[in-house]
mmCIF file of C-alpha atoms and ligand atoms in Angstrom:
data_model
loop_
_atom_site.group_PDB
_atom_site.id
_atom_site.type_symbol
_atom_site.label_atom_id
_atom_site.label_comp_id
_atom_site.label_asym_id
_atom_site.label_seq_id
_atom_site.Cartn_x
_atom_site.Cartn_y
_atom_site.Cartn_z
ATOM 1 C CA UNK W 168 235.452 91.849 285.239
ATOM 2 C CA UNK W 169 237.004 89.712 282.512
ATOM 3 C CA UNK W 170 235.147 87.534 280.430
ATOM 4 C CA UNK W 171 236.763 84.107 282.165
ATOM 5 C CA UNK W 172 235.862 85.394 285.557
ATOM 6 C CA UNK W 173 234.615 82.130 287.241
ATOM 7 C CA UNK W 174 230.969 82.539 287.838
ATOM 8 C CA UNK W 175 229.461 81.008 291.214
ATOM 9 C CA UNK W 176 226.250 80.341 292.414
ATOM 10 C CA UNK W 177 225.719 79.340 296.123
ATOM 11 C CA UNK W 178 222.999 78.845 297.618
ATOM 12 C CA UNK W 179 222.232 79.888 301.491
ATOM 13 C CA UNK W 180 225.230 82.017 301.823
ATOM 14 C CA UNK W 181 223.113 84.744 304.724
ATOM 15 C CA UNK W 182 224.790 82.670 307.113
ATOM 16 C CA UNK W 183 227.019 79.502 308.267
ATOM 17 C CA UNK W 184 229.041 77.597 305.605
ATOM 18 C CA UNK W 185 227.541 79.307 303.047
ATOM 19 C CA UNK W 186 228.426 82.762 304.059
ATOM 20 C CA UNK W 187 231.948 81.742 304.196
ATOM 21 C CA UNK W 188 231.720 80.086 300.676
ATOM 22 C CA UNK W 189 230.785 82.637 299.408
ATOM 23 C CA UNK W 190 233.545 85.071 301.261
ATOM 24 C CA UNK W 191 236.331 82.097 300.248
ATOM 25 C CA UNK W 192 235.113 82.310 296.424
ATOM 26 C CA UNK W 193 235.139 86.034 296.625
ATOM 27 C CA UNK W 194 238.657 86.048 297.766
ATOM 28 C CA UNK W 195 239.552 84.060 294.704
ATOM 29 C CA UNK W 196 238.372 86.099 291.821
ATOM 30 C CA UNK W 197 234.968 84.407 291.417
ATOM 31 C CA UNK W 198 231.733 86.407 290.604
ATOM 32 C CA UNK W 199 229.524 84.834 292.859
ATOM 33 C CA UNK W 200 225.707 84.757 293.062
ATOM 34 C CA UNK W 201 224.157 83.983 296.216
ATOM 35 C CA UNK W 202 220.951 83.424 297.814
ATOM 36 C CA UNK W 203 218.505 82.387 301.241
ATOM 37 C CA UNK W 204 214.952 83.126 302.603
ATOM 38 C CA UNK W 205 216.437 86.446 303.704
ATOM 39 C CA UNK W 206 218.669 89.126 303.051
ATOM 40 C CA UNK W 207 222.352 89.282 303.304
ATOM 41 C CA UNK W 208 224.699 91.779 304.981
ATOM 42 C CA UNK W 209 227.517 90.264 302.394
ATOM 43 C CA UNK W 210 228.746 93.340 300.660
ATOM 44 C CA UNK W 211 231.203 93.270 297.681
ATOM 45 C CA UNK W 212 231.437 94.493 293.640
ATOM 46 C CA UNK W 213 231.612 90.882 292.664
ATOM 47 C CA UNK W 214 228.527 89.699 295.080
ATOM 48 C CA UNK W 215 224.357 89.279 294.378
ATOM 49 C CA UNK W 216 221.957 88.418 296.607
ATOM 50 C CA UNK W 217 219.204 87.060 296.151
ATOM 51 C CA UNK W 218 216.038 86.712 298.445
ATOM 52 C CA UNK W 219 215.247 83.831 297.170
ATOM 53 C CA UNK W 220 213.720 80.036 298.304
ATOM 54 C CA UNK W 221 215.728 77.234 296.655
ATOM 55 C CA UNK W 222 212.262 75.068 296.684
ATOM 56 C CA UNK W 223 209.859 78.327 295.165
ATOM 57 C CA UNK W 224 210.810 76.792 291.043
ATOM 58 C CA UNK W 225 209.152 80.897 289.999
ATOM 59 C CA UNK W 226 212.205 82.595 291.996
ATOM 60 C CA UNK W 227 214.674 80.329 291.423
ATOM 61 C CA UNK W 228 213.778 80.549 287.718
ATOM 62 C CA UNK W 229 214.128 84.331 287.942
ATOM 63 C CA UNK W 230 217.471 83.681 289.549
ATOM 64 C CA UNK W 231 218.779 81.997 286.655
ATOM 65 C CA UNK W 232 217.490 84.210 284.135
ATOM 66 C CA UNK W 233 219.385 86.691 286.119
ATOM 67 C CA UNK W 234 222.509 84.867 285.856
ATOM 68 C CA UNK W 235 221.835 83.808 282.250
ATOM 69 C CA UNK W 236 221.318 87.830 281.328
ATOM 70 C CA UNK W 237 224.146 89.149 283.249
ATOM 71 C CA UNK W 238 226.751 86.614 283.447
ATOM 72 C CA UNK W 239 225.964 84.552 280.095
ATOM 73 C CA UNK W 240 226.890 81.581 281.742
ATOM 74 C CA UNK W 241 227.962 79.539 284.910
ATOM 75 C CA UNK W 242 230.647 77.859 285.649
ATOM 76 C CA UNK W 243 229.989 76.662 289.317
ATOM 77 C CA UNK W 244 226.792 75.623 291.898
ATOM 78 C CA UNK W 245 226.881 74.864 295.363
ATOM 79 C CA UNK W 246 224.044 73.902 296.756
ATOM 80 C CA UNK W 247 224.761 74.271 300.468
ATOM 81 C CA UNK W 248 221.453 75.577 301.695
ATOM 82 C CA UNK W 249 220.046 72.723 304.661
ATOM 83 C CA UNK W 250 217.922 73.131 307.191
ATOM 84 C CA UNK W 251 218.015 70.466 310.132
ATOM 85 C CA UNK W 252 215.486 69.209 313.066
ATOM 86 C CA UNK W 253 216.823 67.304 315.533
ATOM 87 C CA UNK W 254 213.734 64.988 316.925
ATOM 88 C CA UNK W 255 212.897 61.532 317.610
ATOM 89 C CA UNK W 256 210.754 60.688 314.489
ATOM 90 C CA UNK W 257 207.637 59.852 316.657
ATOM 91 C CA UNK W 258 207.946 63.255 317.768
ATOM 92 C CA UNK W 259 208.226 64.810 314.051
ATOM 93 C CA UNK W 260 205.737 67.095 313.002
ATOM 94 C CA UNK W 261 204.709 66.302 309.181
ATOM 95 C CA UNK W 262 205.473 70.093 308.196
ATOM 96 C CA UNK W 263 208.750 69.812 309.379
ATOM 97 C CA UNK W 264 209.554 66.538 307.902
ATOM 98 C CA UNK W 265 208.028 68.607 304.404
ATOM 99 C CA UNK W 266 210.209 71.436 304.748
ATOM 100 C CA UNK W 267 213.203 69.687 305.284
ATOM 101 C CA UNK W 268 212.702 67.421 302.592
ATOM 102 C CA UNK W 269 211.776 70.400 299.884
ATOM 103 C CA UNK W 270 215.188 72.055 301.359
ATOM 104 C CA UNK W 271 217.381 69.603 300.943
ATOM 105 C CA UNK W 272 215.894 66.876 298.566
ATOM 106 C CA UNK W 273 213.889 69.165 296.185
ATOM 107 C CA UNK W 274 216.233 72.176 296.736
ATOM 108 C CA UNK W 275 219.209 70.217 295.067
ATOM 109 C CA UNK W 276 217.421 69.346 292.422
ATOM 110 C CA UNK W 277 215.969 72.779 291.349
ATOM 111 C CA UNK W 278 219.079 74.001 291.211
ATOM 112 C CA UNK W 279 220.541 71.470 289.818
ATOM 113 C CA UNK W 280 218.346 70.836 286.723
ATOM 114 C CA UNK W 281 217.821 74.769 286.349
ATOM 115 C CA UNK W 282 222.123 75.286 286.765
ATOM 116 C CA UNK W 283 222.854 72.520 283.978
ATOM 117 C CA UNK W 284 220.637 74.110 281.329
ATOM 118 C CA UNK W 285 222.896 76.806 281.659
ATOM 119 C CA UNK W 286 226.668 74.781 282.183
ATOM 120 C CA UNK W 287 225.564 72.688 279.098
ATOM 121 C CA UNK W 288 225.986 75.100 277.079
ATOM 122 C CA UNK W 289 229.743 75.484 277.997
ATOM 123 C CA UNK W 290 230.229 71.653 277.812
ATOM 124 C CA UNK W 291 231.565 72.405 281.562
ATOM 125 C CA UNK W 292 230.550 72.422 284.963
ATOM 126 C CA UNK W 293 230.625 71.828 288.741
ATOM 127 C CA UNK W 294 228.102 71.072 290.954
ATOM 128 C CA UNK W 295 229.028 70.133 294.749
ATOM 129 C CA UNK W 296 225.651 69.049 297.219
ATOM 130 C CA UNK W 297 225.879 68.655 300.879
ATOM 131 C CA UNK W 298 225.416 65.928 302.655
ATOM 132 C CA UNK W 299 226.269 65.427 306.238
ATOM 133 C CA UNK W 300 228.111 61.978 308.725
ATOM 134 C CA UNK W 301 224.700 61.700 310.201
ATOM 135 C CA UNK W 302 223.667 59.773 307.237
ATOM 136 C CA UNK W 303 226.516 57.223 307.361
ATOM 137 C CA UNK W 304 226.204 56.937 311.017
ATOM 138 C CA UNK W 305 222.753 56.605 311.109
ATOM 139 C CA UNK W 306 222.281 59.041 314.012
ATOM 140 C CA UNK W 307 219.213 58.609 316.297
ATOM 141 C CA UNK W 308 217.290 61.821 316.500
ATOM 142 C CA UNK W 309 218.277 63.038 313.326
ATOM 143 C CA UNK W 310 215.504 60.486 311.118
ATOM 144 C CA UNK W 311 214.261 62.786 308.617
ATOM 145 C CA UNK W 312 217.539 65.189 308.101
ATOM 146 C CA UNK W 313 219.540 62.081 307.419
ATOM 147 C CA UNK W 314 216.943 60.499 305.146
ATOM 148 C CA UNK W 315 217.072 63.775 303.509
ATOM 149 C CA UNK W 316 220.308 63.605 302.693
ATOM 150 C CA UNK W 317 220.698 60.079 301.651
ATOM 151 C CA UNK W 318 218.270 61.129 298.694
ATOM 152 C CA UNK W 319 220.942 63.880 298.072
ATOM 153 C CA UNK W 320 223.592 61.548 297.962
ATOM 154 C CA UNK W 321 221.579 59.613 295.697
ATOM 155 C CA UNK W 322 220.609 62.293 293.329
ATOM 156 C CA UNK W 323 224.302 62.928 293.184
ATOM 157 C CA UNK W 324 225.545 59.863 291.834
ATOM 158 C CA UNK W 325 222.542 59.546 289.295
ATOM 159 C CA UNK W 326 222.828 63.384 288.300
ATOM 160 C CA UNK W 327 226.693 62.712 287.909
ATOM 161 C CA UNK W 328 225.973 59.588 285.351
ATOM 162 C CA UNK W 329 222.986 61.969 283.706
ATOM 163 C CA UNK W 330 225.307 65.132 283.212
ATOM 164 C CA UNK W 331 228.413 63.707 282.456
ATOM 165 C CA UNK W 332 227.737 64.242 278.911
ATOM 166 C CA UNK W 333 227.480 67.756 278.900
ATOM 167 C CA UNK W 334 231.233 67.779 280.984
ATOM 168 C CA UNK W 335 229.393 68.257 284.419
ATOM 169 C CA UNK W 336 230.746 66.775 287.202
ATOM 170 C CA UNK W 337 228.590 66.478 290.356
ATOM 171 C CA UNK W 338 229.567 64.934 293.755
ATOM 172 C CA UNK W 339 228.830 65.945 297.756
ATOM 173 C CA UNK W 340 231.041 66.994 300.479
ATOM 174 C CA UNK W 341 229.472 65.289 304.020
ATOM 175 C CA UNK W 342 230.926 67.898 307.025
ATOM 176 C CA UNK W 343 231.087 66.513 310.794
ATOM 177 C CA UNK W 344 229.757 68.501 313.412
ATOM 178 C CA UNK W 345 231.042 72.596 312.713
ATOM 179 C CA UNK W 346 230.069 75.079 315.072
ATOM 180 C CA UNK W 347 226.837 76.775 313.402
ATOM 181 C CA UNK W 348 223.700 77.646 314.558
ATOM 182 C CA UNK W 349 222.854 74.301 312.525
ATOM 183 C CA UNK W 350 224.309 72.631 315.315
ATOM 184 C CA UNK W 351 224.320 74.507 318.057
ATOM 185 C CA UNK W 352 221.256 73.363 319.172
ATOM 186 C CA UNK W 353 222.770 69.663 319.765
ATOM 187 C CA UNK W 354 222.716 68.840 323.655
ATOM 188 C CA UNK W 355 226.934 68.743 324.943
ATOM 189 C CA UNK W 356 226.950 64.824 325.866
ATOM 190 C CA UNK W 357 225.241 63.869 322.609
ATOM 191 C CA UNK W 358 227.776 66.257 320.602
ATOM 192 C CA UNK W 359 230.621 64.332 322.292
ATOM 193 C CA UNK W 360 229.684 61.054 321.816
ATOM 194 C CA UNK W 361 229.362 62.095 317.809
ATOM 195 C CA UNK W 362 232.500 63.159 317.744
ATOM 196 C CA UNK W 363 234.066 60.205 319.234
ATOM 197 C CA UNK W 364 232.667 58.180 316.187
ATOM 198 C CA UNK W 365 234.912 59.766 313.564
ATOM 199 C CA UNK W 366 238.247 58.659 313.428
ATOM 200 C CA UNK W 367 239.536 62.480 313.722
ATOM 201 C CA UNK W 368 237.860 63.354 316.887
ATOM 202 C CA UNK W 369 237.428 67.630 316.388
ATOM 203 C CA UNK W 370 234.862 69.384 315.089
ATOM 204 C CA UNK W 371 235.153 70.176 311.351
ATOM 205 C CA UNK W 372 235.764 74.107 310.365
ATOM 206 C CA UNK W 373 234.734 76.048 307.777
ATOM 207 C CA UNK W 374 238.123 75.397 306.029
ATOM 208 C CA UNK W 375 237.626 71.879 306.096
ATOM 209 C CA UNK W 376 234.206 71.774 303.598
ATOM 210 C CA UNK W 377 236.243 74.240 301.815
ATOM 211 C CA UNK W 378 239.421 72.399 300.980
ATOM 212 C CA UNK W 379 236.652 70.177 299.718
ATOM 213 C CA UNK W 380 234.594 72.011 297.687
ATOM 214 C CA UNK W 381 238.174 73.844 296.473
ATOM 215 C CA UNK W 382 238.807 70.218 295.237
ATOM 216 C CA UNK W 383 235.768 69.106 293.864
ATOM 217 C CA UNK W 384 235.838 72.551 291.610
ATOM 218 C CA UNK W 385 238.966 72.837 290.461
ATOM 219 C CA UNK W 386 239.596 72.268 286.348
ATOM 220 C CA UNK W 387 241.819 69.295 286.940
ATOM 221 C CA UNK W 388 239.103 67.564 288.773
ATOM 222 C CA UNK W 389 237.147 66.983 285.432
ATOM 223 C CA UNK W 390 237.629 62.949 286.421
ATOM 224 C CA UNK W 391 235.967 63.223 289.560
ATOM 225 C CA UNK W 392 232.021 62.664 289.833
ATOM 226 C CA UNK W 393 229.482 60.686 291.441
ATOM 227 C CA UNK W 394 231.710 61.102 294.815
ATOM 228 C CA UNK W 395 230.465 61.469 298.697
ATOM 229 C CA UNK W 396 233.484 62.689 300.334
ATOM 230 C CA UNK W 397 233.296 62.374 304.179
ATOM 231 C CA UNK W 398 235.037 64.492 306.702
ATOM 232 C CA UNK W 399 236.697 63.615 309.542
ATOM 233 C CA UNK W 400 237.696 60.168 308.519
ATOM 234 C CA UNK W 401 234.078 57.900 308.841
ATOM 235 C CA UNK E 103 203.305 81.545 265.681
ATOM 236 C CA UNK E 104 203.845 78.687 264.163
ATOM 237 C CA UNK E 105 206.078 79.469 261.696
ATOM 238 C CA UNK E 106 208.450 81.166 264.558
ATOM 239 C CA UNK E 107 207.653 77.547 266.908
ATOM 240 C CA UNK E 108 209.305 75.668 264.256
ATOM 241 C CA UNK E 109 211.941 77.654 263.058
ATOM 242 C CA UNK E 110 212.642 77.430 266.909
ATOM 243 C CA UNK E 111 212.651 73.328 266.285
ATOM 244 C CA UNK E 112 214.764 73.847 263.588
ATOM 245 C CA UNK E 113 217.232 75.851 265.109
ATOM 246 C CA UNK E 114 217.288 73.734 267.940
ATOM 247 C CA UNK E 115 217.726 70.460 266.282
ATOM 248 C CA UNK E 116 220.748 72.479 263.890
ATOM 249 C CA UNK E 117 222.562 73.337 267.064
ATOM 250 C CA UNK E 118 222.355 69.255 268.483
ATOM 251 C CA UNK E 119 223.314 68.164 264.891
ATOM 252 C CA UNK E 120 226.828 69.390 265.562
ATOM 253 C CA UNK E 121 227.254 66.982 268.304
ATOM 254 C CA UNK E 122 225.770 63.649 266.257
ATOM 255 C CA UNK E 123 227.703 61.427 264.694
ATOM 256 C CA UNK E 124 225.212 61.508 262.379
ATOM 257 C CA UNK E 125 222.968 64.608 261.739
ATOM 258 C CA UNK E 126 219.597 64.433 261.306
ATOM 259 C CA UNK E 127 218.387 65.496 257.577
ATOM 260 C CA UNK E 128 215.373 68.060 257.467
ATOM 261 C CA UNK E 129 214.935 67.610 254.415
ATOM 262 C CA UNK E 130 211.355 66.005 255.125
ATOM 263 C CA UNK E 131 210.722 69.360 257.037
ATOM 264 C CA UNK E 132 207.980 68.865 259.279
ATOM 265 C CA UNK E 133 207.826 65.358 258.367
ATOM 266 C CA UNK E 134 210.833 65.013 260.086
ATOM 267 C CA UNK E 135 210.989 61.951 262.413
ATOM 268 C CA UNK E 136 212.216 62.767 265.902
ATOM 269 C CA UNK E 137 211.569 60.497 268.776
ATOM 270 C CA UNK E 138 209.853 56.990 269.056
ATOM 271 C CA UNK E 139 209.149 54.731 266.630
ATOM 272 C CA UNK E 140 210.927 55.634 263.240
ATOM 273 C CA UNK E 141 212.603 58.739 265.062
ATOM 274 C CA UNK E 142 216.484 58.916 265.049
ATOM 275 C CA UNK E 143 216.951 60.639 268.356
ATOM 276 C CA UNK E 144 218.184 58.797 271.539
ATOM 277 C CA UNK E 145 217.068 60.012 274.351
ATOM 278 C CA UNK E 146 219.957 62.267 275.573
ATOM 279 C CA UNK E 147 219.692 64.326 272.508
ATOM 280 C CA UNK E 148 216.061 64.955 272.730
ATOM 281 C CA UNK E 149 216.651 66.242 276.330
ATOM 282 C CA UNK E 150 219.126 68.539 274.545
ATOM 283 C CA UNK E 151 216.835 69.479 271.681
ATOM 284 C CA UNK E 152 213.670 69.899 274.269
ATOM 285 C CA UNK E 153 215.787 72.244 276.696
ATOM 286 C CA UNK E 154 217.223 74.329 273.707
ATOM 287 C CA UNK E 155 213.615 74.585 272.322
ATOM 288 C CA UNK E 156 212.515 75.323 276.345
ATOM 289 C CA UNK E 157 215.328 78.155 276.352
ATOM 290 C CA UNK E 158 214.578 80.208 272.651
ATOM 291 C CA UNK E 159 210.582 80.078 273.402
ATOM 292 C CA UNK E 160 211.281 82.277 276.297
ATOM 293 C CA UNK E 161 214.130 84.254 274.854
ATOM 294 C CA UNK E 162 212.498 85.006 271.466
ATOM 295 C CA UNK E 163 208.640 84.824 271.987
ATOM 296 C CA UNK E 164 208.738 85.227 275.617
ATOM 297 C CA UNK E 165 206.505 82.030 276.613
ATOM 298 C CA UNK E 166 207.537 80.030 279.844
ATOM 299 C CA UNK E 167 206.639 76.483 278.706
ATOM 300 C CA UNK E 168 207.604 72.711 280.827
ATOM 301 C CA UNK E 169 207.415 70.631 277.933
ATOM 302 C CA UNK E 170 207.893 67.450 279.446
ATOM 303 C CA UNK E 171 205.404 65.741 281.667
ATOM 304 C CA UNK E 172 204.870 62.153 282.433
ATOM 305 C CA UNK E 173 202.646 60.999 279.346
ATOM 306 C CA UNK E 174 205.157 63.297 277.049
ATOM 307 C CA UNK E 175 207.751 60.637 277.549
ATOM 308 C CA UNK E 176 205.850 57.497 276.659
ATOM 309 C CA UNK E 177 207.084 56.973 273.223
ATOM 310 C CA UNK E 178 203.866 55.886 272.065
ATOM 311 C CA UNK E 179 202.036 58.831 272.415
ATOM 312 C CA UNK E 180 204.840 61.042 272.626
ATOM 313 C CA UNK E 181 204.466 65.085 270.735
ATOM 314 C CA UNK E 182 208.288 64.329 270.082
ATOM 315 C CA UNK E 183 207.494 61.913 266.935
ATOM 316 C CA UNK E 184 208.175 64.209 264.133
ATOM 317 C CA UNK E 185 208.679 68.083 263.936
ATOM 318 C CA UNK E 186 205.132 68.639 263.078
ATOM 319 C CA UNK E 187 203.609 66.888 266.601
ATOM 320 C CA UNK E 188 206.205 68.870 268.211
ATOM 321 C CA UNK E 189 205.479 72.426 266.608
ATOM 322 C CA UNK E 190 201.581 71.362 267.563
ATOM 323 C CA UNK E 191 201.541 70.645 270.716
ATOM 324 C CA UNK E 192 203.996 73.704 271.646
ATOM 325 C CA UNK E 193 201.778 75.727 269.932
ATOM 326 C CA UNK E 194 198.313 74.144 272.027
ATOM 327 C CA UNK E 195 200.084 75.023 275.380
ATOM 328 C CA UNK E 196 201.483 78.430 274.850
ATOM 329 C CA UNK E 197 197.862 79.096 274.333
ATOM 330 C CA UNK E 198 197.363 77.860 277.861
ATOM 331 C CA UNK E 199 199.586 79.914 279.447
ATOM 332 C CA UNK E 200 200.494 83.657 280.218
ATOM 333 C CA UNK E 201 203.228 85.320 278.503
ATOM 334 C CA UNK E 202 206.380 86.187 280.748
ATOM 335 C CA UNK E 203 206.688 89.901 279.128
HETATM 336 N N1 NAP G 656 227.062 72.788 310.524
HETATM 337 C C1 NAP G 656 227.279 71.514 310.479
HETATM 338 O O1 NAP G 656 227.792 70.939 311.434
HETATM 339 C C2 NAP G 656 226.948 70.698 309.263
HETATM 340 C C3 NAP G 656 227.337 69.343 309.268
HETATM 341 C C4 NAP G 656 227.046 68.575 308.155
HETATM 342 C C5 NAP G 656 226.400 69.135 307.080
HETATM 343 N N2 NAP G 656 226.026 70.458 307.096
HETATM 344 C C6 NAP G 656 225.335 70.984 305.908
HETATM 345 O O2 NAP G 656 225.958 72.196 305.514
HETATM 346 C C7 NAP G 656 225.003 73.060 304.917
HETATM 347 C C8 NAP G 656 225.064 74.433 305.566
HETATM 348 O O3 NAP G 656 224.798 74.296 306.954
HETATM 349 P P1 NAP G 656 225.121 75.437 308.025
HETATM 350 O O4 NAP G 656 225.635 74.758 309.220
HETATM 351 O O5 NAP G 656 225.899 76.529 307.419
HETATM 352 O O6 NAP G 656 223.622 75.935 308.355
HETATM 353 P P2 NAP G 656 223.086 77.341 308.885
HETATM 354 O O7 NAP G 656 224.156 78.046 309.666
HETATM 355 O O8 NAP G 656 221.793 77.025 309.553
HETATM 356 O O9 NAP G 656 222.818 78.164 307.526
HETATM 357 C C9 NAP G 656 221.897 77.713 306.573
HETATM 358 C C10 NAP G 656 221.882 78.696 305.406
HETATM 359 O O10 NAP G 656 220.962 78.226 304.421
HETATM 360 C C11 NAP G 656 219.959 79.217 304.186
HETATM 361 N N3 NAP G 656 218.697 78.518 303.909
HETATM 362 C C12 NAP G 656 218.014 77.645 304.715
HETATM 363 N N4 NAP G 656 216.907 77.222 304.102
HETATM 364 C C13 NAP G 656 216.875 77.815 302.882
HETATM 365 C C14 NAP G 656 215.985 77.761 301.792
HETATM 366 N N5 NAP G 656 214.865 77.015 301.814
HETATM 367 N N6 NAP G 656 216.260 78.500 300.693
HETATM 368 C C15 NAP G 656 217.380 79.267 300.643
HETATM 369 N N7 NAP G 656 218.260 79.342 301.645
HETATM 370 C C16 NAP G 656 218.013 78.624 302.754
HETATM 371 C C17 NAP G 656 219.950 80.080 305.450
HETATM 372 O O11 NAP G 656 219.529 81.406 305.208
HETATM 373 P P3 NAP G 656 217.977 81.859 305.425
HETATM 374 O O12 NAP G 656 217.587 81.416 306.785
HETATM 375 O O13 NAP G 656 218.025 83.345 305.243
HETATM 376 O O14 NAP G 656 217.208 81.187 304.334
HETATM 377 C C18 NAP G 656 221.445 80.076 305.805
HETATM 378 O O15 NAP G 656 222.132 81.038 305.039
HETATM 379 C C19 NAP G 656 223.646 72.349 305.075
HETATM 380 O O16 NAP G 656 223.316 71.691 303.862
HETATM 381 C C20 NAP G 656 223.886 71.348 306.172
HETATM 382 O O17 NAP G 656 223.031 70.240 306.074
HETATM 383 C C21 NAP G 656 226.283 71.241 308.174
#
């Protein structure tokens, strides 16, 4: 492995988006890094898993001081890991609304603060967040996921202003519906009706996020930051 | 230890000197101003010098340390004033906490 092999962490790559991220990456040359709450069946020389939590700050620490020891540097997060609950809020249990906030709120962040310690040294870096449509349309049933990821959109734009110094970009790619177990649970007649709001009516694919996220990393995008790009044409 | 805490400092202030316009002289050694009133550093730079400092105490002496919390900010009572309240107060938390190896 050469020494300008792109180096790239993602984060919930067992399954889903992630897992096809990481595949996509793979394909390209990267070394890539991944992790989730369980192991991965992802086999390949240029692949890690990790078992780790992106909200536990002790094993995501340990996952950087991996990277820092065997890669000396990184060049690339993507912080795709999100968990959803689809429930009226009056029927939200506090727990859940706490785990999906340390997911996706507190999850970004980790990584985030922990990744540009290490990018700033390289005065370069990408970081791409998720966020999803349901937060620009405002979906009903999906309270605490979209709040969740209004805070990431948030934390984008202010983390993009905050690293920009250090020749870190950060933005967010926001996916439609895509056929994961994410969404799977989403009742037929409600799925429809979601789709008919975007001006592309499909569902997204995994190619989609990634023409995205191909975008969003590539070395000529170095003018890019603070950006939600929406699928699907909201 | 605190010899190596503030040749950490030092080293760590060196390496943000090459991106000032203008470096900060330690001549004054740990008398050095750093942040707050008198100090030279804007803030950006003393996230830089805190993170670099954050980085070599765990590389070289092994200590996990968060330097920052809320009250470490307030400029007015701040361990980032000069070289010396910063070698101190590293030096009263690593013996708070357990060694990483
Ligand atoms: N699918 C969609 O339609 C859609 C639409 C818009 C946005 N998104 C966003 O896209 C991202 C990926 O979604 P997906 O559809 O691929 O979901 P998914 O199929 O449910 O996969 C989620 C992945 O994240 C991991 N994960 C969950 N919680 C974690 C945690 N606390 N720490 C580490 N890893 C964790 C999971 O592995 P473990 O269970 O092993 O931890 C899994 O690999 C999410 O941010 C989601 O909000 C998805």
């Amino acid at each position: 492995m050469s020494d300008n092999t792109p180096v790239t962490l993602i984060t919930g790559t067992r399954k889903g988006i992630g897992r096809h991220l990481a595949e996509h990456y793979l394909a390209q040359g990267h070394r890539v890094i991944g992790c989730s709450r369980s192991s991965s069946d992802l086999s390949h020389p240029a692949y890690h898993h990790f078992i780790a939590d992106v909200a536990d700050e002790q094993a995501i620490s340990e996952l950087m001081r991996h990277v820092r020891g065997t890669c000396g540097r990184l060049d690339h997060l993507i912080n795709n890991a999100g968990i959803a609950s689809m429930n009226h809020s009056l029927l939200t249990p506090y727990k859940t609304a706490q785990n999906i906030m340390q997911t996706n709120v507190l999850g970004t962040f980790l990584l985030s603060r922990e990744a540009a310690k290490l990018m700033r040294a390289g005065r370069q870096g990408r970081i791409v967040n998720f966020s999803t449509v349901a937060k620009p349309l405002k979906l009903e049933g999906e309270a605490l996921y979209a709040a969740s990821k209004a805070a990431v959109e948030t934390l984008t734009c202010v983390m993009a202003k905050e690293l920009a110094s250090f020749g870190i970009t950060v933005n967010a790619v926001g996916p439609t519906p895509i056929d994961t177990d994410l969404t799977r649970v989403i009742p037929a007649q409600k799925m429809k009706d979601l789709l008919a709001q975007q001006s592309l009516k499909r569902f997204g694919t995994f190619d989609d996020v990634t023409n995205v996220a191909d975008f969003f990393l590539s070395p000529r995008s170095n003018f890019i930051t603070g950006q939600v790009v929406y699928l699907g044409g909201l | 230890m605190k010899e190596q805490v503030l040749g950490i400092i030092y080293s760590a202030i060196e390496n943000e000197n090459h991106s000032l316009a203008q470096p900060i002289s330690l001549e004054e050694g740990e008398n050095t101003a750093l942040y707050g009133v008198g100090g030279v550093l804007d803030s950006m730079s003393l996230v830089s010098i805190v993170i670099d400092v954050e980085q070599m105490l765990e590389e070289q002496l092994g200590v996990k340390l968060t330097l920052v919390n809320d009250s470490a900010m307030s400029p007015k009572r701040s361990p980032f004033q000069s070289v010396k309240t910063f070698a101190n107060y590293i030096v009263e938390l690593t013996a708070q906490v357990s060694h990483v190896r």
